[in-house]
Coordinates of C-alpha atoms in Angstrom, one line a residue:
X1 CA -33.3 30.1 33.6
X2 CA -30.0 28.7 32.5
X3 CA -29.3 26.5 30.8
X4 CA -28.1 22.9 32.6
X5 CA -25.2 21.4 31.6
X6 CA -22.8 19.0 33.4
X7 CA -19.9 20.2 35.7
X8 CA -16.3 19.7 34.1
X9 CA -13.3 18.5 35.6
X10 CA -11.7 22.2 34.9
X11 CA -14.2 23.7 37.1
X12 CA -13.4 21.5 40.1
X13 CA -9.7 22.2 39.7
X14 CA -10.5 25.9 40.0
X15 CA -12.5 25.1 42.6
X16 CA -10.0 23.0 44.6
X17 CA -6.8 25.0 43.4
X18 CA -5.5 22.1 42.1
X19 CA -4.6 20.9 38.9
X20 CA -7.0 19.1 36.5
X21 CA -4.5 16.0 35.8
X22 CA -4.8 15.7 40.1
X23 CA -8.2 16.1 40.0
X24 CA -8.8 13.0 37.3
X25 CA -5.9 10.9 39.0
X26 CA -7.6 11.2 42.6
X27 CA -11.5 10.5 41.3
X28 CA -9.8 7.4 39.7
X29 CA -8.0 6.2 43.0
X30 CA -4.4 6.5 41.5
X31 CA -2.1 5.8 44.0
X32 CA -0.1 8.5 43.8
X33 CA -2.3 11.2 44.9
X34 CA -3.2 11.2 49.0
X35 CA -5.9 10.0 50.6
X36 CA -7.0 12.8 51.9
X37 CA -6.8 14.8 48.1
X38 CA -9.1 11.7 46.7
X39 CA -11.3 12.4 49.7
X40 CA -11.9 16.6 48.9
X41 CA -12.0 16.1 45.1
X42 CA -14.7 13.2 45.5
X43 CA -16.4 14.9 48.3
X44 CA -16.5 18.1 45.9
X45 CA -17.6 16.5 42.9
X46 CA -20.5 14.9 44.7
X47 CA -21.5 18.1 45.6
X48 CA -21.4 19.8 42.5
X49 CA -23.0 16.6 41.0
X50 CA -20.0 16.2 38.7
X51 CA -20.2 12.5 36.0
X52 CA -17.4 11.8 34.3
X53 CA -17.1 11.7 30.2
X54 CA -16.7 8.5 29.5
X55 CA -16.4 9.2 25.5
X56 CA -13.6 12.1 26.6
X57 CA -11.7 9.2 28.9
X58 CA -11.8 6.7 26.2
X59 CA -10.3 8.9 23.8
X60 CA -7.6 9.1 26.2
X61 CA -7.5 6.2 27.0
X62 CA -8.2 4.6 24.0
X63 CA -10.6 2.4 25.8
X64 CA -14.5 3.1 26.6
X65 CA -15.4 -0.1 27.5
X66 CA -18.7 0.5 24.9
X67 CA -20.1 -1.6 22.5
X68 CA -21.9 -0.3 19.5
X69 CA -24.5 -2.7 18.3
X70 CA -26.6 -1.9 15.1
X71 CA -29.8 -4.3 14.1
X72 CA -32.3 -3.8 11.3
X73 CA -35.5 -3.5 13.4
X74 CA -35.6 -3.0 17.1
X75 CA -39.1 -3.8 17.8
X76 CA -38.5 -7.5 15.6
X77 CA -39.4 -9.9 18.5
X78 CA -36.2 -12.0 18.0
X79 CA -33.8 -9.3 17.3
X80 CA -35.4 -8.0 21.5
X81 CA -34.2 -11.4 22.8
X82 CA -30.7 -11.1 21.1
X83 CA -31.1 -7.4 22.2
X84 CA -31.6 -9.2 25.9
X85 CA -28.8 -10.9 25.8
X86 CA -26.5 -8.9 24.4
X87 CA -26.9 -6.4 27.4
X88 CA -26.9 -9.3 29.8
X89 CA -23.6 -10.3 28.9
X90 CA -21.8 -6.7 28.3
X91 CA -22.3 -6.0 31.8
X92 CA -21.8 -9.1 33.1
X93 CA -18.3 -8.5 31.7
X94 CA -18.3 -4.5 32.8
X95 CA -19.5 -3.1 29.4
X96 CA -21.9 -0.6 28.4
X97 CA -23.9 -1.1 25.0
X98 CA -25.4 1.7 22.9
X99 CA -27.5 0.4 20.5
X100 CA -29.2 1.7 16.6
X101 CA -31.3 1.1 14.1
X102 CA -30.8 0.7 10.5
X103 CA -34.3 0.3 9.6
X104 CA -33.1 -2.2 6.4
X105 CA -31.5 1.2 5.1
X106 CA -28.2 0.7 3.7
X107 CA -27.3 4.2 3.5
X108 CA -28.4 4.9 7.7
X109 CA -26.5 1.5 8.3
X110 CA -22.9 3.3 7.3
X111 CA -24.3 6.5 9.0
X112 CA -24.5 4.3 11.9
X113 CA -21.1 2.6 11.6
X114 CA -19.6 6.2 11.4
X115 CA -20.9 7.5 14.4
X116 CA -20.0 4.1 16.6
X117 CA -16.8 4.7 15.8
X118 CA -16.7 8.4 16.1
X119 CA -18.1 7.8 19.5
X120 CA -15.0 5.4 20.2
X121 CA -16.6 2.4 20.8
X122 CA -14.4 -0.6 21.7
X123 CA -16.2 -3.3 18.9
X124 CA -19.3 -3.7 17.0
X125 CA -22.3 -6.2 17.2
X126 CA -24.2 -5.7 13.3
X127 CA -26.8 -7.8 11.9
X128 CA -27.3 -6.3 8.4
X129 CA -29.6 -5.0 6.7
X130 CA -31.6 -6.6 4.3
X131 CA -29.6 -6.1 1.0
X132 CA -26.7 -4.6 1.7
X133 CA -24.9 -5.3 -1.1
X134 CA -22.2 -2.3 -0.7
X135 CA -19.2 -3.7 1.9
X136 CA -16.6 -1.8 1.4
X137 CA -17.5 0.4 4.5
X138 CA -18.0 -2.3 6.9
X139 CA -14.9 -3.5 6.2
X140 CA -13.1 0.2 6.3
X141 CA -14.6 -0.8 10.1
X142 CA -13.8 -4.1 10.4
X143 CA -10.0 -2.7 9.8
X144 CA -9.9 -0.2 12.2
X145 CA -11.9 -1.8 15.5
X146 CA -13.2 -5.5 15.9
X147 CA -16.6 -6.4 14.6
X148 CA -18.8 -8.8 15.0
X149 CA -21.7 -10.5 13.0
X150 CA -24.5 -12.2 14.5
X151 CA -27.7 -13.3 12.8
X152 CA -27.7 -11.4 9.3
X153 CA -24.3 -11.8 7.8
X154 CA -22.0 -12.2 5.2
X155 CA -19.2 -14.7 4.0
X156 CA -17.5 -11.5 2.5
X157 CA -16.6 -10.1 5.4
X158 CA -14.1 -12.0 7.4
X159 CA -15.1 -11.2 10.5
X160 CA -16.4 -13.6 13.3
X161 CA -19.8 -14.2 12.4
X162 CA -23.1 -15.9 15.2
X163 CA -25.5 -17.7 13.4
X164 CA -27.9 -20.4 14.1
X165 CA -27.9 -23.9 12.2
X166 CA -30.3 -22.1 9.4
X167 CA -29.6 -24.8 6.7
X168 CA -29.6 -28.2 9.7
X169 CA -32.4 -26.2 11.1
X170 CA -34.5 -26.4 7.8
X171 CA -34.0 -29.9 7.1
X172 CA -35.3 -30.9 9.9
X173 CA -38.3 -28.6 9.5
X174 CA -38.5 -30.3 6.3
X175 CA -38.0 -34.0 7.4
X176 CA -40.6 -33.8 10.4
X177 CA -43.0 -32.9 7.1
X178 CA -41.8 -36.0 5.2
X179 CA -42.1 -38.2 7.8
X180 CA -45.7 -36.9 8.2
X181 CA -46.2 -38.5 4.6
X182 CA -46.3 -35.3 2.7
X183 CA -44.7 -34.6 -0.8
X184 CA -45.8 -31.6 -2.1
X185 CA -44.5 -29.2 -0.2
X186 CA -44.1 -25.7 -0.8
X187 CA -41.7 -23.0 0.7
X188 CA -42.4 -19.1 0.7
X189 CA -39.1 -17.6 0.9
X190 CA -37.4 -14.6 0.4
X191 CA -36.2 -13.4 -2.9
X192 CA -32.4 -13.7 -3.3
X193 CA -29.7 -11.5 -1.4
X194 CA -31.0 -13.1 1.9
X195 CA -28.3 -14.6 3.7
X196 CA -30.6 -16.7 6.2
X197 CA -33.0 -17.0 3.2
X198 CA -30.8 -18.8 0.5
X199 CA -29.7 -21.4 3.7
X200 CA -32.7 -22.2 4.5
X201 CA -34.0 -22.4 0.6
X202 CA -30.7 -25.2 0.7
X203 CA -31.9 -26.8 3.4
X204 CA -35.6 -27.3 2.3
X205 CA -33.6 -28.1 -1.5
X206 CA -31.6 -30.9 0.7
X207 CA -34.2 -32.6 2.3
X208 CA -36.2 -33.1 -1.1
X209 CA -33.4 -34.7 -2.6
X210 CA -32.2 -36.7 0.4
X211 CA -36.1 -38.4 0.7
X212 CA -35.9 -38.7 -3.2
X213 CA -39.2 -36.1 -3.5
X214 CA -39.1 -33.7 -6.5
X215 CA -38.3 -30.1 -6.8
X216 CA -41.4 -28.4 -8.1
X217 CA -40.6 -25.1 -9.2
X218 CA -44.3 -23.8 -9.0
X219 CA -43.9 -25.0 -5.3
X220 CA -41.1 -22.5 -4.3
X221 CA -42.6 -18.8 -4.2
X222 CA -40.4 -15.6 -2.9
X223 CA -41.4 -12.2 -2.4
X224 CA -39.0 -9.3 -0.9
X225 CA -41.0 -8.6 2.3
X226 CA -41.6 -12.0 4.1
X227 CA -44.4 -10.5 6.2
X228 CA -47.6 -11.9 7.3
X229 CA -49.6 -10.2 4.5
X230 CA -47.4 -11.8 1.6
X231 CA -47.8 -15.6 3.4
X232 CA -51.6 -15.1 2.8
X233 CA -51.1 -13.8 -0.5
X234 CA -48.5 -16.5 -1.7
X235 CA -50.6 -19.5 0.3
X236 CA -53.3 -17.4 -2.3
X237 CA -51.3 -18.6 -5.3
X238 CA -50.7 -21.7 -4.0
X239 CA -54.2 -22.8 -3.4
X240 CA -55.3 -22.0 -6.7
X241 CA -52.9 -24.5 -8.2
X242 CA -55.1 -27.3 -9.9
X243 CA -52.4 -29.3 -7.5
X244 CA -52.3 -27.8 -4.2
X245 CA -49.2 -28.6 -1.8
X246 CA -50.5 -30.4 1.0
X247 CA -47.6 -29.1 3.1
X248 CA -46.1 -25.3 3.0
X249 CA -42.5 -24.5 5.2
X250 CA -42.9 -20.7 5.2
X251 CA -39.2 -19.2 6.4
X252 CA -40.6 -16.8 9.1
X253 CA -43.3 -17.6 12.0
X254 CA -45.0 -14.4 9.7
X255 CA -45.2 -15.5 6.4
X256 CA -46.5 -19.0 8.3
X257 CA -49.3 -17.3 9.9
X258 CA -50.3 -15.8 7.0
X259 CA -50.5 -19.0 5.0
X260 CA -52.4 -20.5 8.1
X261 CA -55.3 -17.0 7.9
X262 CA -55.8 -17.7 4.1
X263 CA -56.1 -21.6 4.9
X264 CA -59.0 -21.2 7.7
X265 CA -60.6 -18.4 4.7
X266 CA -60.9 -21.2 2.2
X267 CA -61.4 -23.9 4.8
X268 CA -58.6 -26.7 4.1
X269 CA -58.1 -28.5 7.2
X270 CA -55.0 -27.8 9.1
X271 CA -52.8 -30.1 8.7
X272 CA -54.6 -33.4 7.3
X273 CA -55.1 -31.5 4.1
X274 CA -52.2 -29.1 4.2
X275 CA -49.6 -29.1 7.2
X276 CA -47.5 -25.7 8.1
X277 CA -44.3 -25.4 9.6
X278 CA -43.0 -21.9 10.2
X279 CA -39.5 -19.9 11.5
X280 CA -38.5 -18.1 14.8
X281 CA -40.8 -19.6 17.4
X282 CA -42.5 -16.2 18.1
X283 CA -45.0 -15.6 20.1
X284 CA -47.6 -15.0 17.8
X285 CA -47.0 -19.0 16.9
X286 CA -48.5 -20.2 20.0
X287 CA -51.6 -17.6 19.9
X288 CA -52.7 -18.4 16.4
X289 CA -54.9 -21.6 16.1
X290 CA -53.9 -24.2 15.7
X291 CA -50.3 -23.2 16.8
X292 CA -47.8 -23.2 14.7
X293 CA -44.8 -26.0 14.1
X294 CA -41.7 -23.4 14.5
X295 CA -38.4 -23.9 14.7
X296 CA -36.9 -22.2 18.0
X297 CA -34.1 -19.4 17.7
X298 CA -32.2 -19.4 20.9
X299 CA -31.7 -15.4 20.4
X300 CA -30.5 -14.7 24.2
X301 CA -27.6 -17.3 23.5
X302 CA -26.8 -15.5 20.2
X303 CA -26.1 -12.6 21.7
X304 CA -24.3 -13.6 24.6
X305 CA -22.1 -15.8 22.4
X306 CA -21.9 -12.5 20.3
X307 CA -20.7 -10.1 23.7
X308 CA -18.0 -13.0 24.5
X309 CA -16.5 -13.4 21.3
X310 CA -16.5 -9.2 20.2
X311 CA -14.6 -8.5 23.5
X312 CA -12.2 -11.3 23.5
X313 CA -11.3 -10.1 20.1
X314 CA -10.8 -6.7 22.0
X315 CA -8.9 -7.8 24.6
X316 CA -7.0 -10.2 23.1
X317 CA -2.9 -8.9 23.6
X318 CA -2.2 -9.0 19.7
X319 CA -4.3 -8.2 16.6
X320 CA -3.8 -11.7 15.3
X321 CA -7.2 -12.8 16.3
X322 CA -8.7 -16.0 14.5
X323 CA -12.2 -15.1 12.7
X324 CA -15.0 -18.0 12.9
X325 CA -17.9 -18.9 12.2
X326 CA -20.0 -19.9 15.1
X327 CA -23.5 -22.0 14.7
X328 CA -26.0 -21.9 17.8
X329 CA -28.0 -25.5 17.8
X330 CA -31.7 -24.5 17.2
X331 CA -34.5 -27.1 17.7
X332 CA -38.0 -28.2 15.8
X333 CA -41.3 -27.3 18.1
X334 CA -43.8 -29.4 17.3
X335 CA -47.5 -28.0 17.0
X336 CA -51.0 -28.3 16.0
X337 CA -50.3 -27.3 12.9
X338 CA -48.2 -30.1 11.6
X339 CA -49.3 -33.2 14.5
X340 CA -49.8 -36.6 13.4
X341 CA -53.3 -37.0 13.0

């Protein structure tokens, strides 16, 4: 048996004795070429079941009318509804998206980068991967083709950059625990080089201060992987303290579900003795009992808000395109696990 491959625009010019510029000028409606040519050379093609190269005309044409878009972790539930968005809005606006991985690995994160722009992708929609720390080939990107933060970001790269209200977003978390009457309350956050991290660290550091409450060191616990696992193990740590918190603000829906499994193990009452508040409004936070206090990520409007401002920055007639920074308004969901009782 043969081996398949797709019919070429040189075999339907053999086929049809005429030349292959006519050939791509007629299956794109150019007006120059006669109605009755467009009609053979489509009517041909759909016979031989011919699909254009879209990479080969945007080489041409400088244009693909693609967008690359690389995320840590596909299967993450909020990177899916950025992921939803994203797509929603490309084609809204007639664009196609290919989309990667980086798995948090640096070194597959440039890989990536490379072979977007090797494909001749139009922009690029990254979230970065946790500790990247090496820039200087995102910005050898951001030089030759817009690009587009959203989510995991940097201020070193001046780019336009989507994120939520992380610091706002944990005050308020924060606040709602104050106003519950609580003042020892710990956070379980991830260790430094965490853009989304240190924010909302600052704005778990500003409520304290704002509300006059001290900063107890012992009270603030990080670890590198904020997963489920490590919020049981650090809500561990924290209950063996001859002064437990009687609140913990955990910066992932994970690590807060994890805090809320080792509470029900040691039987503290959720939340008279110690309230949780967690990050992401997943929906593992309403499943869990009690459910979890989260704050809500709009992710679909993230990504759209992503799509519109990586292609106006493509079409835009000059290169003198204005970078920003662009915060999405998030809001507190108020649970079980952090009710007045």
């Amino acid at each position: 048996m043969s081996k398949k491959r797709n019919t070429t625009l040189k075999e339907l010019s053999k086929e049809l004795n005429l030349s292959i510029s006519t050939v791509s000028r007629a299956l794109n409606d150019h007006p120059d070429i006669s109605q009755d040519t467009k009609d053979r050379v489509k009517k041909l093609a759909k016979q031989m079941n011919y699909v254009p190269n879209l990479f080969a005309r945007g080489f041409r044409s400088r244009e693909t009318h693609i967008l690359g878009v690389i995320v840590p972790n596909i299967s993450h539930l909020f990177t899916s509804t950025i992921l939803k968005g994203v797509i929603e809005e490309a084609e809204l606006r007639g664009y196609r998206v290919i989309i990667s991985e980086s798995n948090n690995d640096e070194i597959k994160q440039v890989e990536m980068l490379n072979t977007m722009t090797q494909f001749g992708v139009d922009g690029i929609l990254m979230s970065l991967a946790r500790k990247t720390t090496k820039l200087e080939e995102v910005l050898k990107v951001f030089n030759r083709i817009p690009l587009v933060l959203f989510d995991k970001v940097s201020s070193k790269i001046p780019c336009t950059q989507i994120v939520i209200n992380e610091e706002e977003a944990a005050f308020n978390a924060v606040e709602h625990l104050i106003e519950l009457g609580k003042e020892r309350i710990a956070i379980i956050k991830e260790t430094e080089n965490s853009y989304n991290s240190e924010k909302r660290y600052a704005g778990y550091l500003r409520a304290l201060n704002q509300y006059n409450i001290p900063v107890r060191d012992k009270l603030i616990l990080s670890t590198e992987d904020i997963s489920l696992a490590n919020g049981r193990r650090l809500t561990n740590i924290l209950l063996s303290m001859k002064k437990r918190p009687d609140a913990i603000f955990a910066i992932t829906d994970n690590a807060a579900i994890g805090a809320i499994k080792s509470l029900h193990k040691f039987k503290v009452k959720i939340p008279e003795e110690i309230a949780v508040v967690g990050f992401s409004n997943s929906i593992n936070s309403t499943i869990i009992s009690p459910s979890l206090t989260t704050v809500d990520q709009p992710g679909d409007k993230i990504g759209r808000t992503a799509v519109r401002f990586l292609i106006e920055e493509i079409e835009a007639p000059s290169n003198d395109v204005m970078t920003k920074t662009v915060e999405i308004k998030t809001s507190l969901i108020v649970r079980d696990s952090s009710l007045r009782v």
